[in-house]
Amino acid sequence: MPHTHEIPPHGHDVVPWKQSGRSGTREDRTLSEVTVSLPPEIANLDVMLPPDVIAMAEQALIQIVRTDAEFGSGLKVLNSFLIRTESVASSKLEYIEASSVDYARAIAGSKANPSALSMIAASAALTRLVDDVSQTRRISLASILAAHHDLMKEDSLDGPYAGKWREVQNWINGSDHSPRNADYVPPPAHTVESYMADLEAFANRDDVPVLVQAALVHAQFESIHPFTDGNGRIGRALINVVLRRRGITLHSVVPIASALTARRDDYFAALNHFHDGLISPLVTLFAQGCNTASLEAAETARRLIHLPVQWHGLSRNRVGSTALEIIDVLLEHPTLNVETTQRLTATSHVSANAALEKLTRDGILQEITGRSRDRVWASPDVLAELDDLDFRIAQASTPSFVTFNGRRLES
Ligand SMILES: Nc1ncnc2c1ncn2[C@@H]1O[C@H](COP(=O)(O)OP(=O)(O)OP(=O)(O)O)[C@@H](O)[C@H]1O
C-alpha cells in the first residue's frame, strides 16, 4: 500500500442502471450505467495513525470520561438532556429544524410539527442504541435495524422501509431522479448485508483505539449507506454507541453532532478523504468535536445544578405548597401538563393547575401551547440551556482544517 494511504481506498465498479419510473431530464431517463464505490472490508483491518492524531484522540477521551464520571451518574437529567441535544443537532445537520419549544410540545404529546416529531424519533433511536449496548456489551445489527425502525416508522415517505436494509441503489446529492452527478454512489444493494456483517465484526473489536474505531464505524456506515433514508442520523448515533461499548461513557452521550454541524464542510471533506484511504482527518475532527462537546456538556451540568436554587429564590410559595413540590421535580421533568403534575405531586387537578399558573406568574414556567385546553408548561431556563449548549459547542468548533502528517488538508 503506498504510504499516502492509512487504509485501503475505496474501489469502484461500473454496474447497469435503470430508472424504476420515468422522471427527470432526458439524461436521467437514458442513464444506463453507474460507477459505484466499493469500500474495503474492515473486520480485520489494522490501522496505524500518526502519533499527534492518537494523542489528540486520547485527550478527547480523557475529557469525555471526566464529564461522564463527574456529572453523568449523579445528575440523571443531564443524560436525557444530552440525548436531546445530540439528536436535535444530528437532525439539524440533515436540515430538519424545529425550535426547542416545538420539541417540548411534541414531548408532552401536544400537537407538534413533523420536524419536532422526527427529532423525537431520533432521540428514541439513539436511546435504544446506547441502552442496548449498555446491556449486551455488543453492537448488533438487530439493534441498528430496530433503531432505524424507531427513527423512520412514522415517516410519510420512507415509513414502509423502516427497519429494513435498502433493496435499491442509492446515491448522495446530484440529481433527484438518477445517480447522475452524485457526490458519492454507495455499493450495490445486494452487498449491503455482507458489508454490514463486516462492520459489526469491526465494531465489536477491543484492539483498536476507541476514537479510531468510532470514526471508522461511522465513515464505513456512511459509505455503505445501508438504508434508503436516515443514514446520517443512525450513522452519527453509532459514534456514541462505540463510546458506550468501550466503557468511555457509562451514563451520558457526547453531543458531537453540534460540532459536526458547525463544521459541516470539514465533516463531509473528511468522509471524502476516507474514500481515498485516509481516516486521520475524521479522527482529528471527532477528537476536536468530542473534546469541545464534553467540556461544554460539563458547563451545562453546572448550570443545571444551580437552576433549582434560582427557582427557589424566584418563588414566593410557602413551604409544603404544590408549587414548591413542582420546583423540586422540575429539573427531572422540565415539560409538564396538569395530569403529570398531579401524578408527581399527588395533588388534585385544581391545585395542580393553580400551582402551574402560580409558577408561570413567578417566571419559573412558561405555557407553550397558547391554547386554553390541553395546556403544556415548560421551564424556559431549561429550554434556553438546550439552545445555549448547541450554540456554545458550535462557537467553540471554529471551522478550521484537518491535518495529516502535519500537513493541512483542504476541505
Ligand atoms: N461524500 C460523502 N460520502 C459519504 N457520506 C457522506 C458524504 N456526504 C455526506 N455523507 C453522509 O451522508 C449523510 C446524509 O446522507 P443522505 O443525504 O443520503 O441522507 P439520508 O440517508 O437521508 O440521512 P438522513 O435521513 O439522516 O438525512 C450525511 O449526514 C453524512 O453523514
XYZ file of C-alpha atoms and ligand atoms in Angstrom:
442
model
C 0.000 0.000 0.000
C 1.520 3.441 -0.854
C 2.387 5.424 2.290
C -0.222 8.100 1.427
C -2.896 5.576 2.467
C -3.724 4.667 6.069
C -6.339 2.148 4.976
C -7.216 0.709 1.564
C -9.024 3.305 -0.554
C -12.477 2.521 -1.933
C -12.602 0.571 -5.189
C -15.086 1.154 -7.981
C -17.257 -0.877 -10.295
C -19.458 0.047 -13.222
C -22.912 -1.556 -12.972
C -26.058 -1.347 -15.109
C -28.609 1.299 -14.088
C -32.263 1.590 -14.997
C -34.791 4.059 -13.614
C -37.765 2.438 -11.872
C -40.219 5.051 -13.227
C -39.830 7.793 -15.803
C -38.765 11.101 -14.288
C -36.174 13.860 -14.526
C -34.399 15.034 -17.641
C -33.574 13.014 -20.756
C -30.093 12.371 -19.259
C -31.697 10.863 -16.139
C -34.025 8.688 -18.199
C -31.360 7.398 -20.560
C -28.616 6.791 -17.988
C -27.703 3.115 -18.455
C -24.760 2.529 -16.121
C -23.364 3.941 -12.900
C -19.964 3.836 -11.194
C -20.490 2.561 -7.653
C -17.974 2.757 -4.774
C -16.751 -0.429 -3.134
C -15.460 0.262 0.400
C -12.739 -2.107 1.691
C -13.728 -4.786 4.196
C -12.657 -3.631 7.669
C -13.331 -6.529 10.085
C -9.613 -7.362 10.408
C -8.115 -4.021 9.460
C -5.038 -2.814 11.359
C -4.793 0.938 11.406
C -1.616 2.876 12.226
C -2.144 6.598 12.650
C 0.310 9.472 13.258
C 1.138 9.930 16.977
C -0.225 13.503 17.069
C -3.640 12.239 15.918
C -3.657 9.465 18.530
C -2.578 11.935 21.248
C -5.396 14.295 20.316
C -7.870 11.395 20.419
C -6.609 10.358 23.876
C -7.021 13.905 25.178
C -10.643 13.921 23.967
C -11.344 10.574 25.636
C -9.983 11.895 28.947
C -12.372 14.850 28.738
C -15.353 12.614 27.884
C -14.600 10.295 30.818
C -14.263 13.278 33.191
C -17.602 14.815 32.241
C -19.400 11.472 32.308
C -17.912 10.439 35.661
C -18.319 13.822 37.356
C -21.910 14.538 36.331
C -23.402 11.560 34.458
C -24.012 9.330 37.475
C -25.443 11.891 39.938
C -27.273 14.205 37.570
C -29.674 11.885 35.758
C -31.341 14.762 33.977
C -28.073 15.579 32.179
C -28.257 12.282 30.300
C -31.710 12.873 28.806
C -30.690 16.470 28.171
C -27.625 15.385 26.171
C -29.583 12.740 24.221
C -31.951 15.513 23.225
C -29.154 17.940 22.279
C -27.402 15.278 20.213
C -30.481 14.138 18.291
C -31.647 17.698 17.636
C -28.210 18.696 16.264
C -27.919 15.474 14.264
C -31.321 16.212 12.697
C -30.260 19.811 12.013
C -27.313 18.503 10.031
C -29.924 16.967 7.709
C -31.818 20.301 7.580
C -34.579 19.044 9.891
C -35.199 22.105 12.043
C -37.563 22.707 14.965
C -37.264 25.014 17.960
C -36.714 23.725 21.492
C -40.278 24.857 22.273
C -41.622 22.754 19.365
C -39.659 19.810 20.696
C -41.031 20.352 24.223
C -44.588 20.486 22.854
C -44.028 17.233 20.982
C -42.576 15.570 24.101
C -45.726 16.450 26.003
C -47.818 14.804 23.269
C -49.241 18.144 22.212
C -49.930 18.808 18.530
C -46.451 19.100 17.045
C -44.829 19.839 13.724
C -43.340 16.909 11.736
C -39.731 18.083 12.262
C -40.144 18.056 16.043
C -41.688 14.566 15.853
C -38.808 13.390 13.702
C -36.335 14.755 16.288
C -38.141 12.810 18.993
C -37.850 9.713 16.822
C -34.096 10.407 16.515
C -33.856 10.609 20.326
C -35.697 7.286 20.635
C -33.299 5.655 18.150
C -30.198 6.940 19.966
C -31.616 5.929 23.354
C -32.328 2.419 22.125
C -28.854 2.009 20.634
C -26.971 3.131 23.758
C -29.300 1.188 26.097
C -28.895 -1.992 24.035
C -25.120 -1.780 24.003
C -25.019 -0.958 27.731
C -26.898 -4.169 28.428
C -25.271 -6.541 25.956
C -21.790 -5.016 25.502
C -22.208 -5.843 21.806
C -23.061 -3.654 18.870
C -25.587 -5.724 16.952
C -27.188 -5.362 13.547
C -30.538 -6.230 15.170
C -30.214 -3.182 17.411
C -29.286 -0.957 14.446
C -32.318 -2.198 12.491
C -34.614 -1.641 15.490
C -33.232 1.893 15.965
C -33.816 2.635 12.292
C -37.390 1.447 12.771
C -37.771 3.871 15.715
C -36.405 6.676 13.559
C -38.387 6.138 10.372
C -41.601 4.282 11.249
C -43.787 7.412 11.203
C -42.150 8.886 8.092
C -44.777 9.552 5.437
C -42.443 8.569 2.569
C -39.970 6.067 3.992
C -42.135 4.533 6.751
C -42.544 1.243 4.798
C -38.743 0.825 4.683
C -38.230 1.472 8.409
C -36.002 -1.183 9.972
C -35.026 -2.717 6.627
C -31.789 -2.700 4.649
C -32.219 -0.988 1.314
C -33.049 -3.094 -1.732
C -32.314 -0.363 -4.255
C -29.271 1.578 -5.394
C -28.980 4.958 -3.635
C -26.673 7.958 -4.011
C -25.701 11.169 -2.205
C -26.607 14.520 -3.781
C -26.745 15.087 -7.555
C -29.984 14.547 -9.484
C -33.140 13.504 -7.605
C -34.041 11.094 -10.415
C -30.839 9.142 -11.052
C -27.254 8.914 -9.719
C -26.220 11.450 -12.363
C -23.738 13.980 -10.878
C -23.895 12.302 -7.436
C -21.154 13.197 -4.907
C -20.942 9.571 -3.866
C -22.595 6.334 -5.005
C -22.639 3.566 -2.330
C -22.133 -0.127 -3.172
C -24.956 -2.142 -4.828
C -27.906 -3.167 -2.643
C -27.097 -6.910 -2.777
C -23.764 -6.233 -0.988
C -25.284 -4.329 1.961
C -25.870 -7.327 4.264
C -22.355 -8.669 3.951
C -20.806 -5.210 4.320
C -22.885 -4.677 7.479
C -21.792 -8.044 8.920
C -18.184 -6.960 8.298
C -18.887 -3.623 10.025
C -20.455 -5.406 13.011
C -17.329 -7.545 13.434
C -15.090 -4.460 13.376
C -17.348 -2.520 15.751
C -17.035 -5.247 18.393
C -13.224 -5.391 18.423
C -11.306 -4.322 21.532
C -7.872 -3.943 19.942
C -8.473 -0.661 18.081
C -8.030 2.833 19.622
C -11.512 3.988 20.619
C -11.881 7.132 18.516
C -10.307 5.399 15.520
C -12.969 2.713 15.908
C -15.746 5.319 16.244
C -14.525 7.193 13.167
C -14.144 4.046 11.074
C -17.530 2.646 12.119
C -19.178 5.949 11.247
C -17.338 6.501 7.956
C -17.837 2.917 6.788
C -21.536 3.084 7.700
C -21.904 6.264 5.621
C -20.009 4.608 2.766
C -22.338 1.589 2.821
C -25.398 3.865 3.256
C -27.435 0.746 4.153
C -30.855 2.436 4.382
C -32.992 4.346 1.915
C -33.159 7.238 4.414
C -31.841 8.099 7.875
C -28.230 7.081 7.187
C -26.785 10.325 8.528
C -28.648 10.160 11.832
C -28.168 6.449 12.557
C -24.512 6.694 11.482
C -23.848 9.545 13.911
C -25.658 7.705 16.718
C -23.120 4.891 16.231
C -20.306 7.206 17.389
C -21.858 7.252 20.860
C -22.584 3.536 20.687
C -18.871 2.797 20.227
C -18.008 5.120 23.149
C -20.527 3.295 25.363
C -19.400 -0.193 24.376
C -15.787 0.623 25.108
C -16.736 1.985 28.563
C -15.683 5.572 27.806
C -19.163 6.764 28.736
C -21.179 4.909 31.348
C -24.151 7.261 31.665
C -24.222 10.087 29.148
C -23.757 10.690 25.432
C -21.393 13.200 23.845
C -23.273 15.850 21.844
C -20.767 15.685 18.999
C -23.345 16.412 16.261
C -23.404 20.094 17.297
C -19.686 20.258 16.487
C -20.114 18.393 13.197
C -22.998 20.651 12.167
C -20.805 23.698 12.823
C -18.079 22.179 10.650
C -20.253 20.588 8.005
C -17.747 21.215 5.175
C -14.826 19.753 7.139
C -17.007 16.792 8.098
C -18.033 15.958 4.541
C -14.447 16.556 3.338
C -13.193 14.092 5.972
C -15.676 11.471 4.691
C -14.313 12.033 1.188
C -10.726 11.588 2.480
C -11.875 8.262 3.911
C -12.892 7.147 0.401
C -9.314 7.935 -0.649
C -7.759 5.870 2.151
C -7.260 8.420 4.955
C -9.028 8.192 8.321
C -6.853 10.711 10.258
C -8.910 13.714 9.118
C -12.099 12.205 10.570
C -10.379 11.049 13.773
C -8.974 14.582 14.216
C -12.397 16.101 13.638
C -14.047 13.678 16.082
C -11.346 14.325 18.699
C -11.779 18.083 18.456
C -15.575 17.775 18.389
C -15.780 15.362 21.333
C -13.393 17.463 23.408
C -15.383 20.658 22.871
C -18.748 18.942 23.272
C -17.713 17.288 26.554
C -16.281 20.493 28.017
C -19.497 22.350 27.199
C -21.659 19.478 28.479
C -19.839 19.808 31.828
C -20.615 23.533 31.853
C -24.282 22.717 31.150
C -24.267 20.276 34.069
C -23.004 23.010 36.411
C -25.707 25.385 35.192
C -28.478 22.772 35.554
C -27.415 22.009 39.126
C -27.899 25.684 40.013
C -31.337 26.084 38.445
C -33.438 24.758 41.375
C -31.607 27.174 43.712
C -32.512 30.066 41.392
C -36.119 28.874 41.143
C -36.470 28.739 44.913
C -35.142 32.314 45.005
C -37.764 33.455 42.494
C -40.686 31.643 44.038
C -42.739 33.182 46.803
C -44.541 29.990 47.754
C -44.995 28.656 51.211
C -43.259 25.519 52.460
C -45.294 22.410 51.650
C -47.165 24.052 48.765
C -47.707 22.225 45.485
C -45.716 24.933 43.680
C -42.626 24.170 45.757
C -43.100 20.460 45.147
C -43.133 21.166 41.414
C -39.858 23.093 41.708
C -38.308 20.042 43.347
C -39.153 17.810 40.356
C -38.842 20.403 37.583
C -35.265 19.633 36.616
C -36.154 15.973 36.042
C -39.435 16.921 34.328
C -38.906 20.250 32.556
C -42.092 19.770 30.479
C -45.357 19.313 32.379
C -49.085 19.156 31.861
C -51.727 19.112 34.569
C -52.005 15.304 34.638
C -48.245 14.734 35.032
C -48.125 17.398 37.724
C -50.989 15.729 39.588
C -49.161 12.408 39.447
C -45.785 13.825 40.501
C -47.130 15.870 43.404
C -50.081 13.639 44.380
C -52.500 16.512 44.283
C -55.885 17.390 42.781
C -56.486 18.690 39.263
C -57.488 22.090 40.613
C -54.463 22.638 42.830
C -52.021 21.294 40.172
C -53.476 23.780 37.716
C -53.308 26.625 40.228
C -49.684 25.821 41.100
C -48.669 25.756 37.411
C -50.333 29.163 36.943
C -48.578 30.497 40.025
C -45.138 29.350 38.805
C -45.877 30.937 35.427
C -46.510 34.279 37.158
C -43.215 33.829 39.067
C -41.383 33.393 35.709
C -40.372 29.801 36.533
C -42.669 28.176 33.959
C -43.981 29.177 30.550
C -47.172 27.864 28.896
C -46.081 26.710 25.426
C -49.247 25.736 23.527
C -51.067 29.076 23.602
C -54.309 27.110 23.973
C -56.873 27.152 26.730
C -57.245 23.338 26.843
C -54.650 20.542 26.986
C -52.038 23.039 28.020
C -48.337 22.283 28.455
C -45.807 24.150 30.598
C -42.044 24.113 30.291
C -39.114 25.637 32.104
C -37.796 28.466 29.904
C -34.431 28.178 31.690
C -34.033 24.536 30.702
C -35.157 25.201 27.110
C -32.721 28.120 26.874
C -29.882 25.920 28.112
C -30.672 23.350 25.386
C -30.196 26.031 22.744
C -27.216 27.533 24.530
C -25.308 24.252 24.735
C -25.671 23.708 20.985
C -24.654 27.336 20.386
C -21.568 27.168 22.632
C -20.350 23.940 21.028
C -20.841 25.463 17.575
C -18.981 28.633 18.605
C -16.071 26.705 20.045
C -15.885 24.458 16.953
C -14.479 27.171 14.712
C -14.230 25.848 11.182
C -10.547 25.292 10.680
C -8.863 22.487 8.823
C -7.913 18.885 9.240
C -4.313 17.703 9.175
C -2.482 14.611 8.020
C 1.215 14.097 8.856
C 1.399 17.727 9.959
C 0.127 18.884 6.539
C -3.041 20.865 6.144
C -5.684 19.124 4.021
C -8.096 21.406 2.201
C -11.837 20.888 2.647
N -19.442 12.427 0.184
C -19.952 11.656 1.150
N -19.589 10.388 1.292
C -20.107 9.589 2.260
N -21.030 10.006 3.143
C -21.425 11.268 3.043
C -20.923 12.166 2.050
N -21.535 13.342 2.199
C -22.390 13.177 3.227
N -22.314 11.951 3.747
C -23.042 11.380 4.881
O -24.363 11.095 4.429
C -25.307 11.723 5.280
C -26.526 12.159 4.503
O -26.889 11.142 3.662
P -28.191 11.311 2.753
O -28.178 12.683 2.121
O -28.299 10.106 1.899
O -29.271 11.366 3.855
P -30.120 10.234 4.487
O -29.758 8.862 4.227
O -31.470 10.689 4.118
O -29.809 10.501 6.028
P -30.733 11.350 6.965
O -32.146 10.944 6.739
O -30.262 11.107 8.354
O -30.580 12.718 6.422
C -24.564 12.900 5.866
O -25.092 13.326 7.085
C -23.171 12.340 6.042
O -23.070 11.587 7.233
